[in-house]
Tab-separated table of C-alpha atoms and ligand atoms in Angstrom:
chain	number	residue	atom	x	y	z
P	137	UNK	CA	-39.446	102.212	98.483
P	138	UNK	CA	-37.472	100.557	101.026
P	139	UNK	CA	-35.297	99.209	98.885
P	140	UNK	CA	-34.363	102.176	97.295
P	141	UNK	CA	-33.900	103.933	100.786
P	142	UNK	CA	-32.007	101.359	102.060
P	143	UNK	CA	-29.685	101.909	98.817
P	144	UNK	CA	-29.062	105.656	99.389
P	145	UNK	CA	-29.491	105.898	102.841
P	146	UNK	CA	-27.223	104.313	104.851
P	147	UNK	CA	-28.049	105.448	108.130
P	148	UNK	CA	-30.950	103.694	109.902
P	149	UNK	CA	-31.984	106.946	111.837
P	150	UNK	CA	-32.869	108.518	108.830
P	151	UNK	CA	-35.338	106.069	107.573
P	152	UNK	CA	-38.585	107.249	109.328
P	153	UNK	CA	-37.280	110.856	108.080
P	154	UNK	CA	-37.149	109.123	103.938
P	155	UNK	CA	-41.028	107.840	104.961
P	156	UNK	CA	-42.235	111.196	105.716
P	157	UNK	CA	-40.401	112.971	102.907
P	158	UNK	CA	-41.922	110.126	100.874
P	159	UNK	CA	-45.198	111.210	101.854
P	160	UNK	CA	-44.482	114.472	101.971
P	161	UNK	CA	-45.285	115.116	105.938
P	162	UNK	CA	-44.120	117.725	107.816
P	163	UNK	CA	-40.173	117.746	109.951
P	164	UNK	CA	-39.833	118.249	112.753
P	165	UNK	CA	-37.337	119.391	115.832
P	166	UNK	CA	-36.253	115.867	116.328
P	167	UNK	CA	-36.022	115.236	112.756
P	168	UNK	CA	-33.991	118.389	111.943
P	169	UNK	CA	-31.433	117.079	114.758
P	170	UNK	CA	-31.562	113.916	113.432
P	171	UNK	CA	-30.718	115.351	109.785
P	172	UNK	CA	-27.753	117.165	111.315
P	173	UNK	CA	-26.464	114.209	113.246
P	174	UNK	CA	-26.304	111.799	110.701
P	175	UNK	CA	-22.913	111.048	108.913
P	176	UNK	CA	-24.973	110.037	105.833
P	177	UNK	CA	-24.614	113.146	103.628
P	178	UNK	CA	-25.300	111.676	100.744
P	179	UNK	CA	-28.540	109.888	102.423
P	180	UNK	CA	-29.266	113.489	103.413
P	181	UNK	CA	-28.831	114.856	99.954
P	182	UNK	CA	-30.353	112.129	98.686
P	183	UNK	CA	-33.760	113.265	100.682
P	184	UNK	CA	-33.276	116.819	99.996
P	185	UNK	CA	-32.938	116.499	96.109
P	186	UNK	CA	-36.331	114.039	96.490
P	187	UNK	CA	-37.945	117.419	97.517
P	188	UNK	CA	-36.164	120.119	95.072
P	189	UNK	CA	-37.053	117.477	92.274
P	190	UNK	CA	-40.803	117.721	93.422
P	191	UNK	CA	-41.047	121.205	93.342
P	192	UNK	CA	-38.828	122.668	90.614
P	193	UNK	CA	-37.925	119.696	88.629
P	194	UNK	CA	-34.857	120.492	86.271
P	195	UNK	CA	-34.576	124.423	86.701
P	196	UNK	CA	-32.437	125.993	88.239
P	197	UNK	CA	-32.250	129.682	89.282
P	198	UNK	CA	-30.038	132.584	88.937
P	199	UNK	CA	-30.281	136.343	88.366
P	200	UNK	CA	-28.499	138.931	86.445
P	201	UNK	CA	-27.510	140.938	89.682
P	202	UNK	CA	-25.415	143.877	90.700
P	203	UNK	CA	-24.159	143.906	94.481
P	204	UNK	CA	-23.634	147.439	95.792
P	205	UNK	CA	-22.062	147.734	99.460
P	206	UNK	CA	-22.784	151.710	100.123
P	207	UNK	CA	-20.858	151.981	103.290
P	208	UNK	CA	-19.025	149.910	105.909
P	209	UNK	CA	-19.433	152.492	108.601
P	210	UNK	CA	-21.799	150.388	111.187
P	211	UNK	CA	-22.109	151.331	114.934
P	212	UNK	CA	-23.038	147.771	115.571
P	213	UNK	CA	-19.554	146.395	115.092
P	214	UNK	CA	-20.955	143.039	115.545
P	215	UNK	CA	-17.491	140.471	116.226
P	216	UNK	CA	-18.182	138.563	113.592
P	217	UNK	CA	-17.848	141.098	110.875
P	218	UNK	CA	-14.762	142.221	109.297
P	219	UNK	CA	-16.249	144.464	107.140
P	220	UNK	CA	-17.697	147.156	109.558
P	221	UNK	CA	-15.326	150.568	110.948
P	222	UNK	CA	-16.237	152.869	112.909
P	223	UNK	CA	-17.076	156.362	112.205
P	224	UNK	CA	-13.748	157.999	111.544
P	225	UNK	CA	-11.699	155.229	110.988
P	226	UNK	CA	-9.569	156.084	107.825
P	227	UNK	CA	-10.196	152.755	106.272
P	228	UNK	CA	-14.453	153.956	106.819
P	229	UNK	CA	-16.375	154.976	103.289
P	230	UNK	CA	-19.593	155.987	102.186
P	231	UNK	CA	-20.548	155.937	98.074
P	232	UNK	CA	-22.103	159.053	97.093
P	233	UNK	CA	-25.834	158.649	95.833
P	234	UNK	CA	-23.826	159.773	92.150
P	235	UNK	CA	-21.418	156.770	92.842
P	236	UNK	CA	-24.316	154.283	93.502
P	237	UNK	CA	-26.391	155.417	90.913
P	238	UNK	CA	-23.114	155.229	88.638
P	239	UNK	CA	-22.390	151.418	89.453
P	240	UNK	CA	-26.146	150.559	88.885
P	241	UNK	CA	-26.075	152.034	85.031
P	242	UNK	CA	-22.518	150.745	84.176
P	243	UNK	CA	-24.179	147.549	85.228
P	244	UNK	CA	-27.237	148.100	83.266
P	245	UNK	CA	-25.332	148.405	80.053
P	246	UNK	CA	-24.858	143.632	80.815
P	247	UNK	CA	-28.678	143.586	81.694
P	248	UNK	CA	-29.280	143.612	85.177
P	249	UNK	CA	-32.411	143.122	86.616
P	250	UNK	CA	-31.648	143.445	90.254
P	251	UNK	CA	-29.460	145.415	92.445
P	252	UNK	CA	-28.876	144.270	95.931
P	253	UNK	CA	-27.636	147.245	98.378
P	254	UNK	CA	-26.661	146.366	101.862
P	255	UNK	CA	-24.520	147.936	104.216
P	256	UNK	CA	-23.496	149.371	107.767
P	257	UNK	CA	-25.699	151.280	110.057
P	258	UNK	CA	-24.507	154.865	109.798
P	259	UNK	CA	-24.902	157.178	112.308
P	260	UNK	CA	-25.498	160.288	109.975
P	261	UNK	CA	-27.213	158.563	107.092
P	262	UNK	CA	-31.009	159.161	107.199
P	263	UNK	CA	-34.369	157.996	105.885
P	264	UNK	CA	-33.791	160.841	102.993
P	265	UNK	CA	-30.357	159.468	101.727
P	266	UNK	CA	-32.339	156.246	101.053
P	267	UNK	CA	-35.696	157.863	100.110
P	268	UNK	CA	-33.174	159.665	97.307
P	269	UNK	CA	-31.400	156.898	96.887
P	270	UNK	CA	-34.402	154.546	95.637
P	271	UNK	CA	-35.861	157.429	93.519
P	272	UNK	CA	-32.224	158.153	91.903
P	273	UNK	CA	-32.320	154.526	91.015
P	274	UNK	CA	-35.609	154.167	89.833
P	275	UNK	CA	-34.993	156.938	86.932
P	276	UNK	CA	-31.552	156.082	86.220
P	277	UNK	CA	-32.086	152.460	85.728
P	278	UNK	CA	-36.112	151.794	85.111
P	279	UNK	CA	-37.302	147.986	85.367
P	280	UNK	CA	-34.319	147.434	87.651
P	281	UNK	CA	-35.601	145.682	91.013
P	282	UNK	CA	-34.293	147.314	94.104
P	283	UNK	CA	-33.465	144.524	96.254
P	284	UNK	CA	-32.045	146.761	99.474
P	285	UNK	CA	-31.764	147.375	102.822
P	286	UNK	CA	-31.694	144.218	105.695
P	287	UNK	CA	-34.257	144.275	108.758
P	288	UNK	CA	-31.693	145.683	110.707
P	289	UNK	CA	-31.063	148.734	108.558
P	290	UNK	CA	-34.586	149.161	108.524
P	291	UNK	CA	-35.354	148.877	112.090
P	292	UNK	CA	-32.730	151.459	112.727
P	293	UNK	CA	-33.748	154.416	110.474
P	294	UNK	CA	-37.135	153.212	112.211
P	295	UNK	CA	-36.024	153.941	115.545
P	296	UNK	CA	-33.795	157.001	114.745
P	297	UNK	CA	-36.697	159.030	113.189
P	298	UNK	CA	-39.075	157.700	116.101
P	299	UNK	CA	-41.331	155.974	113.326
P	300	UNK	CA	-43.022	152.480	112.953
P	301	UNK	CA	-41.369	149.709	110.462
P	302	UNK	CA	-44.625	150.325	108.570
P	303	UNK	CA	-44.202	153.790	108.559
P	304	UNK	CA	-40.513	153.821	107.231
P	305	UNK	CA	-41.602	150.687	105.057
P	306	UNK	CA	-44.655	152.858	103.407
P	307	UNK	CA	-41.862	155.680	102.516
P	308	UNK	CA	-39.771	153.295	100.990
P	309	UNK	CA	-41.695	150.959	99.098
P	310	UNK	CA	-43.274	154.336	97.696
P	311	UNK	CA	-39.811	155.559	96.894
P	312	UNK	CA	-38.787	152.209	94.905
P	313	UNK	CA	-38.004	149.746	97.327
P	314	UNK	CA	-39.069	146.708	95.509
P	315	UNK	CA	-38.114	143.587	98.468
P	316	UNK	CA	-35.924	143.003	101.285
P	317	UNK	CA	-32.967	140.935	101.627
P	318	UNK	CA	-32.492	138.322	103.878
P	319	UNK	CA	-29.730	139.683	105.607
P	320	UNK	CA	-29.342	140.135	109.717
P	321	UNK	CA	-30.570	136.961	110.925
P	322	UNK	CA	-27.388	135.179	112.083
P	323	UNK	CA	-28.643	132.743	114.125
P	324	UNK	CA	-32.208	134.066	116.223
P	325	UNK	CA	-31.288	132.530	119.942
P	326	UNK	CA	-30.141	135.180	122.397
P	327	UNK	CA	-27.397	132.920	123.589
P	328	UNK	CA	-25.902	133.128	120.041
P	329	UNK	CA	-26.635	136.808	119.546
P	330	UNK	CA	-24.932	137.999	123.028
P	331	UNK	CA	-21.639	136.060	121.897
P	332	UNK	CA	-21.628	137.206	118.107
P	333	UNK	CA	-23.637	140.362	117.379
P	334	UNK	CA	-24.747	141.983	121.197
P	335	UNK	CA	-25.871	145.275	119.501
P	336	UNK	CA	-27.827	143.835	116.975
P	337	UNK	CA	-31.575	143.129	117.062
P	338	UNK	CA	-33.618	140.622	118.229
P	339	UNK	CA	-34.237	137.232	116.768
P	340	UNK	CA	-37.756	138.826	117.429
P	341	UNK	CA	-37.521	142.241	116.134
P	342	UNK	CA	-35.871	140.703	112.494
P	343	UNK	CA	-39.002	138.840	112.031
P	344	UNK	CA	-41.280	141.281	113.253
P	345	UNK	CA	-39.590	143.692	109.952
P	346	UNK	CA	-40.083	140.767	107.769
P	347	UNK	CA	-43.583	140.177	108.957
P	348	UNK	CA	-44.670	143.687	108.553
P	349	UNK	CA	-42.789	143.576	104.636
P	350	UNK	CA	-44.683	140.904	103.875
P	351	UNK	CA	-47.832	142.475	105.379
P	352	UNK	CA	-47.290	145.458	102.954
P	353	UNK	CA	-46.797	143.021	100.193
P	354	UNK	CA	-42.890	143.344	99.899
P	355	UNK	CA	-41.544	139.894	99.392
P	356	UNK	CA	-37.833	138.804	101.096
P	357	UNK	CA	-35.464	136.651	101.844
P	358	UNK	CA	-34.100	134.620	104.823
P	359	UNK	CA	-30.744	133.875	105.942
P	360	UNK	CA	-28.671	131.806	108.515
P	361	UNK	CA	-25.032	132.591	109.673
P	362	UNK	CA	-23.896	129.478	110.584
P	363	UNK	CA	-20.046	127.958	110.967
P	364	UNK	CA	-19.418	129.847	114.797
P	365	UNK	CA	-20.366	129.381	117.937
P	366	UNK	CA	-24.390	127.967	117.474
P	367	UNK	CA	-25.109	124.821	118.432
P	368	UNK	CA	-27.007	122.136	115.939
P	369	UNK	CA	-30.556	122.725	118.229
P	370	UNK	CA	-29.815	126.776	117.610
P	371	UNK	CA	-29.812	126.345	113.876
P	372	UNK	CA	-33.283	124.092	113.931
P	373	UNK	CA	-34.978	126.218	115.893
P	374	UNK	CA	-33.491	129.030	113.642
P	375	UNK	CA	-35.050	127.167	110.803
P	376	UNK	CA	-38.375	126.466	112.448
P	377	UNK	CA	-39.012	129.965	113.638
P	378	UNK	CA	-38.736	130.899	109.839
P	379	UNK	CA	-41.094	128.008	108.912
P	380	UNK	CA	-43.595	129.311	111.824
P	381	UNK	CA	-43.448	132.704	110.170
P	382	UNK	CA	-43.831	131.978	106.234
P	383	UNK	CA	-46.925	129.594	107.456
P	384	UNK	CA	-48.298	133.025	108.660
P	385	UNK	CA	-47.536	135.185	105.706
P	386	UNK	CA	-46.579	133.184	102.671
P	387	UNK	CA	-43.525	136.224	102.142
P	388	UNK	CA	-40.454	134.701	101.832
P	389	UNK	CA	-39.162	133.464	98.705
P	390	UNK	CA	-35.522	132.190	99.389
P	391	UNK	CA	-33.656	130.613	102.193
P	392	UNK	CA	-29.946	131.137	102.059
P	393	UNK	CA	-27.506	129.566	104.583
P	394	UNK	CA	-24.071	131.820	104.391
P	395	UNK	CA	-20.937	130.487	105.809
P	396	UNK	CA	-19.070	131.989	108.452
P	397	UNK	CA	-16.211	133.467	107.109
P	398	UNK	CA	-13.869	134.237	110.536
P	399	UNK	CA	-10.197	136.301	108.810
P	400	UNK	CA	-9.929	139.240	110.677
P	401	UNK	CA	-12.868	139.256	112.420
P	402	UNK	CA	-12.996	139.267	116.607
P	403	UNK	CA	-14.002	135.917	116.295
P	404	UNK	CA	-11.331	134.449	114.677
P	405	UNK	CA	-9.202	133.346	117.338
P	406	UNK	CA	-12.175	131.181	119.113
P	407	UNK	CA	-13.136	129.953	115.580
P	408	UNK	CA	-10.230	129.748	113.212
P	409	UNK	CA	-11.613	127.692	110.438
P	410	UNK	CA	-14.026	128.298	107.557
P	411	UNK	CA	-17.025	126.005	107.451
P	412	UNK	CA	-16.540	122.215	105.761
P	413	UNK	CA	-17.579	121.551	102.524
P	414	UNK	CA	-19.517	118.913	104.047
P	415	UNK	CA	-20.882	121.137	106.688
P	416	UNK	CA	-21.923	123.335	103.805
P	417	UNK	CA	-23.465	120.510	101.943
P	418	UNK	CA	-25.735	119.668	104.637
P	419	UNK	CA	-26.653	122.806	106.089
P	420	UNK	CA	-28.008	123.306	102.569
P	421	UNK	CA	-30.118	120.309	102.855
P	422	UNK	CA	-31.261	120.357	105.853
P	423	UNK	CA	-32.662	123.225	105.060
P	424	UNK	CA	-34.248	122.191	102.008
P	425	UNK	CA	-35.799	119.773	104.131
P	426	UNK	CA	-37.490	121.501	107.039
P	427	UNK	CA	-38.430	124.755	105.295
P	428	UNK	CA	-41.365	122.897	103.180
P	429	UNK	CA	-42.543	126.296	102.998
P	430	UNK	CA	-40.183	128.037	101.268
P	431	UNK	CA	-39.859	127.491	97.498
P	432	UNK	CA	-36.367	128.324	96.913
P	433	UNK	CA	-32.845	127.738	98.553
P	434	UNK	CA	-30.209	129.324	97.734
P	435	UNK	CA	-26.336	128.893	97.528
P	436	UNK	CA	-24.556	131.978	97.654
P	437	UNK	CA	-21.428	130.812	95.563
P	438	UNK	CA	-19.416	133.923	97.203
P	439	UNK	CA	-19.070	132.205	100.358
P	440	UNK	CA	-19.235	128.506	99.161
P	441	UNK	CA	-17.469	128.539	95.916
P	442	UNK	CA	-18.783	128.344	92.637
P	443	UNK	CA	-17.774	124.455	91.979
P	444	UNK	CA	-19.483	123.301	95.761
P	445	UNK	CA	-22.391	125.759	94.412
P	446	UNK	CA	-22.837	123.529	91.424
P	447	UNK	CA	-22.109	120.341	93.872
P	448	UNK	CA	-25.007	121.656	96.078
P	449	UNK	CA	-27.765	121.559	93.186
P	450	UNK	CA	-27.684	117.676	93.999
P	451	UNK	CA	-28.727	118.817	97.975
P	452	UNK	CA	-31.578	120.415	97.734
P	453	UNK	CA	-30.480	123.945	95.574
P	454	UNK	CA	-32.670	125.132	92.813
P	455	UNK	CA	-31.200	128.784	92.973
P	456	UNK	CA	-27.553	129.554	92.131
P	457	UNK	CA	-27.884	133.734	93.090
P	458	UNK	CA	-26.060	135.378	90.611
P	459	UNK	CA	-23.504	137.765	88.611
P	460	UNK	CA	-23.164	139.348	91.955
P	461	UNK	CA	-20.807	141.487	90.436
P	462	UNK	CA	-18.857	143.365	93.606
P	463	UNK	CA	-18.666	141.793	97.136
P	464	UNK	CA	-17.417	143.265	100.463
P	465	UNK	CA	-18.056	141.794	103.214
P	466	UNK	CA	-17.590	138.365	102.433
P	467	UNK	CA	-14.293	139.360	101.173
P	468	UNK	CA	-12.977	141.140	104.003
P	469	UNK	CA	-13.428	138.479	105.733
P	470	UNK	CA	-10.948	136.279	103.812
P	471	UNK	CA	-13.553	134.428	100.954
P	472	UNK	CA	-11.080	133.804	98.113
P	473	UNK	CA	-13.812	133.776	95.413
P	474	UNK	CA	-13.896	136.024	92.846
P	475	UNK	CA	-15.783	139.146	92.584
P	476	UNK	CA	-18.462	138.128	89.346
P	477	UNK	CA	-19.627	135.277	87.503
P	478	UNK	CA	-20.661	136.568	84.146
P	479	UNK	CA	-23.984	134.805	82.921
P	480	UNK	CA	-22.311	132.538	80.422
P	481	UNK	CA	-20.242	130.928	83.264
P	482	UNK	CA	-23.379	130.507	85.490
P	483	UNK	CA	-25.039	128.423	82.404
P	484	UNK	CA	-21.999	126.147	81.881
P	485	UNK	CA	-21.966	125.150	85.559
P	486	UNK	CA	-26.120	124.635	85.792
P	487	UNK	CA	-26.020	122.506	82.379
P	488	UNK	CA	-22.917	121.077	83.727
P	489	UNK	CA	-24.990	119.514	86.590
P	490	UNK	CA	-27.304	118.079	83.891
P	491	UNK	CA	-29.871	121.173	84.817
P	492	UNK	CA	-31.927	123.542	82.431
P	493	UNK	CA	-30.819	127.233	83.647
P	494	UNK	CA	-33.511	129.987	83.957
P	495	UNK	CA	-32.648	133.807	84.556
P	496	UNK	CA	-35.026	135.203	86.318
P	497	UNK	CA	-35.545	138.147	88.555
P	498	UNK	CA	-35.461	139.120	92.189
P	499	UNK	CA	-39.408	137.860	92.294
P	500	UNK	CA	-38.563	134.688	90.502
P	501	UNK	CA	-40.380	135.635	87.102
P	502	UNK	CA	-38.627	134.183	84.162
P	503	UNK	CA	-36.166	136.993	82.552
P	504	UNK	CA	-35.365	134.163	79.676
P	505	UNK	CA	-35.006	130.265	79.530
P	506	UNK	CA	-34.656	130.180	75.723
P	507	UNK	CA	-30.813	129.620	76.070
P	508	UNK	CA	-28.866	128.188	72.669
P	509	UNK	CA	-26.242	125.840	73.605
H	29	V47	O1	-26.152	140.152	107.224
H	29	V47	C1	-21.307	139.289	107.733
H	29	V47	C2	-23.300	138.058	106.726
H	29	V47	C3	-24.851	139.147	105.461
H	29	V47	C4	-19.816	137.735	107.588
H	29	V47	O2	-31.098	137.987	100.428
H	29	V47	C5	-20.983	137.276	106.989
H	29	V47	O3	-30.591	137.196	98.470
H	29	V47	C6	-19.979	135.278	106.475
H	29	V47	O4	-27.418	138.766	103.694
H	29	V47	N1	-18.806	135.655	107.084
H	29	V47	C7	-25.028	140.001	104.214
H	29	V47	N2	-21.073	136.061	106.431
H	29	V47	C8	-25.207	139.134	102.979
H	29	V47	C9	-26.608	138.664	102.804
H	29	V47	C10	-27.051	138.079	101.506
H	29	V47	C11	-26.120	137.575	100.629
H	29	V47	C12	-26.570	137.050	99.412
H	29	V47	C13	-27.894	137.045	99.073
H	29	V47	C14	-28.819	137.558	99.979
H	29	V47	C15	-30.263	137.587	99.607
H	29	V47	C16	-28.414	138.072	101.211
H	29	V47	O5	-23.561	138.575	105.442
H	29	V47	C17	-24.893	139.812	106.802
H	29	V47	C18	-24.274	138.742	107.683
H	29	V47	O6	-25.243	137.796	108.049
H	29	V47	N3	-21.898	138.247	107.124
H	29	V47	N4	-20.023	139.002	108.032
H	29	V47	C19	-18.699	136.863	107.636
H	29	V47	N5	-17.568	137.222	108.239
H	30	SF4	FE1	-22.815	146.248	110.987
H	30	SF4	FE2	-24.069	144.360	109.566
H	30	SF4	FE3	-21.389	144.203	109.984
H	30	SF4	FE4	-23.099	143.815	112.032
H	30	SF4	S1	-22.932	142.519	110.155
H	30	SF4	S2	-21.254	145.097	112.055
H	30	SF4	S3	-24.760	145.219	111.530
H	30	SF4	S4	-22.445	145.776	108.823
């Protein structure tokens, strides 16, 4: 084993790291820091895919998904958003529940099994436009997971009708609500969270949401915002404090770092540039390294680019999202990717990589793997 360490890993530091991935121990702080430190990226990689091979072998992951954005009016106006106005602003919208429901069945016409709704917190949209929302859905397009609403969302309709997040969780899961989406994480330390998002909650309180969801038997996903002003410690211990939490509960299913995207946000000034490619790389790997726990990472080829996307499934990615469909905040904050990947683009760039593509759905059963080349 040494020998073949020594031929992909460059870096000495990383060698103890290769022995414990070898034997599949546990990371830990120091490790993570390590991981980040080291200029070997492709020693890095190298280690992550070891893992990702173990666990998923060939597949690779991605769903037949519809994004849907249903307003940008957010009195959080965290700095690093560009999508967010507030309430008045001309350039503010909110979709009508017939609009939503519209985009979902145009969408169910290419076979959708997922639609992802995330969007601003709105000071005049209550628990009932979502309650109505979820059952408008779950008529007009039946078998279609609901994949909505981010911790933050839901701690806020929480705290403006004076209920419990397992209260307003009950009411939606009973409406539709099928799992939550990893969004509102950013980065958990306060340091990072006065700078970027003040108004937004807790490190804490996000987990606490996810830890009740996963109590009711909701599963969801876990994100990092990373690319601004966190240090390399903030994003392990960002990491680990997931890791702490799916040892508890088992309820995530997919990590997914997103990359800072800073045009015409409040931050862009103090952080001009979009993340590296190699920052991007790693980040990916890292995580596929310390989260042992989670079974799925995921690049979010909005954000990174389809082609470093299909680069990344040699880091540590089995999961390559999906059709996506219709983006906003990503793209108001300067991401020059497109808007969709149809499915027969996502299976040229997974066989591309040499992998076997499987479609599956928001709770990673197989849709179809059958695919004719
Ligand atoms: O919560 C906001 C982030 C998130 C910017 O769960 C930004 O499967 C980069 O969470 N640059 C929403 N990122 C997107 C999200 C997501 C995406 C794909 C899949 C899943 C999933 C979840 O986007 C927000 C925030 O963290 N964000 N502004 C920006 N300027
Ligand atoms: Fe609002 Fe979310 Fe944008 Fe923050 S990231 S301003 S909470 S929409």
């Amino acid at each position: 084993m040494e020998e073949i360490l020594t031929n992909f890993c460059t870096d000495p530091a990383l060698l103890e790291i290769a022995r414990k991935v070898q034997a599949g121990e546990r990371l830990d702080f120091e490790d993570g820091m390590r991981l980040f430190r080291s200029p070997d990226l492709l020693g890095v990689g190298y280690l992550a895919d070891i893992v990702r091979r173990r666990k998923h072998g060939d597949r690779v992951y991605f769903v037949v998904n519809r994004h849907i954005n249903h307003t940008n009016i957010c009195v959080n106006g965290c700095a690093f958003c560009a999508f967010s106005k507030e309430e008045g602003d001309p350039a503010g919208y909110v979709l009508s529940l017939d609009e939503i429901v519209a985009r979902a069945r145009d969408s169910w016409g290419l076979g959708i099994s997922e639609v992802h709704i995330v969007g601003g917190l709105h000071p005049k949209l209550d628990l009932d436009y979502y309650l109505e929302m979820l059952t408008r859905l779950r008529a007009a397009v039946p078998g279609v997971i609901v994949q909505a609403l981010t911790a933050v969302e839901v701690d806020y309709l929480a705290r403006r009708h004076g209920l419990s997040l397992e209260e307003v969780l009950v009411e939606l899961r009973a409406a539709g609500l099928d799992a939550l989406p990893g969004g509102g994480a950013e980065v958990f330390a306060p340091r990072v969270r006065e700078l970027i998002c003040p108004k937004k909650i807790s490190g804490e309180r996000w987990l606490a949401v996810h830890e009740t969801a996963h109590r009711l038997g909701l599963c969801t996903n876990a994100t990092m915002l990373y690319g601004h002003v966190e240090t390399l410690a903030e994003r392990v211990h960002h990491l680990l404090q997931l890791r702490e939490l799916q040892d508890r509960t088992g309820g995530f299913q997919t990590f997914i770092p997103l990359a800072f995207h800073p045009r015409h946000t409040r931050l862009e000034a103090e952080v001009p540039f979009r993340t590296t490619g190699y920052d991007d790389l790693k980040t990916l790997a890292v995580a596929r390294l310390l989260l042992d726990n989670f079974d799925h990472i995921k690049a979010f080829w909005i954000m990174i680019g389809p082609k470093l996307a299909q680069i990344s499934l040699s880091f540590g990615v089995n999961d390559f999202d999906g059709t996506v469909v219709e983006e906003r905040i990503t793209h108001a904050a300067g991401a020059d990717t497109g808007q969709v990947l149809h499915r027969a683009e996502l299976l040229r760039l997974i066989r591309a990589a040499g992998r076997t593509p499987v479609e599956r759905d928001t709770l990673y059963n197989v849709v179809r793997e059958d695919f004719r080349h």
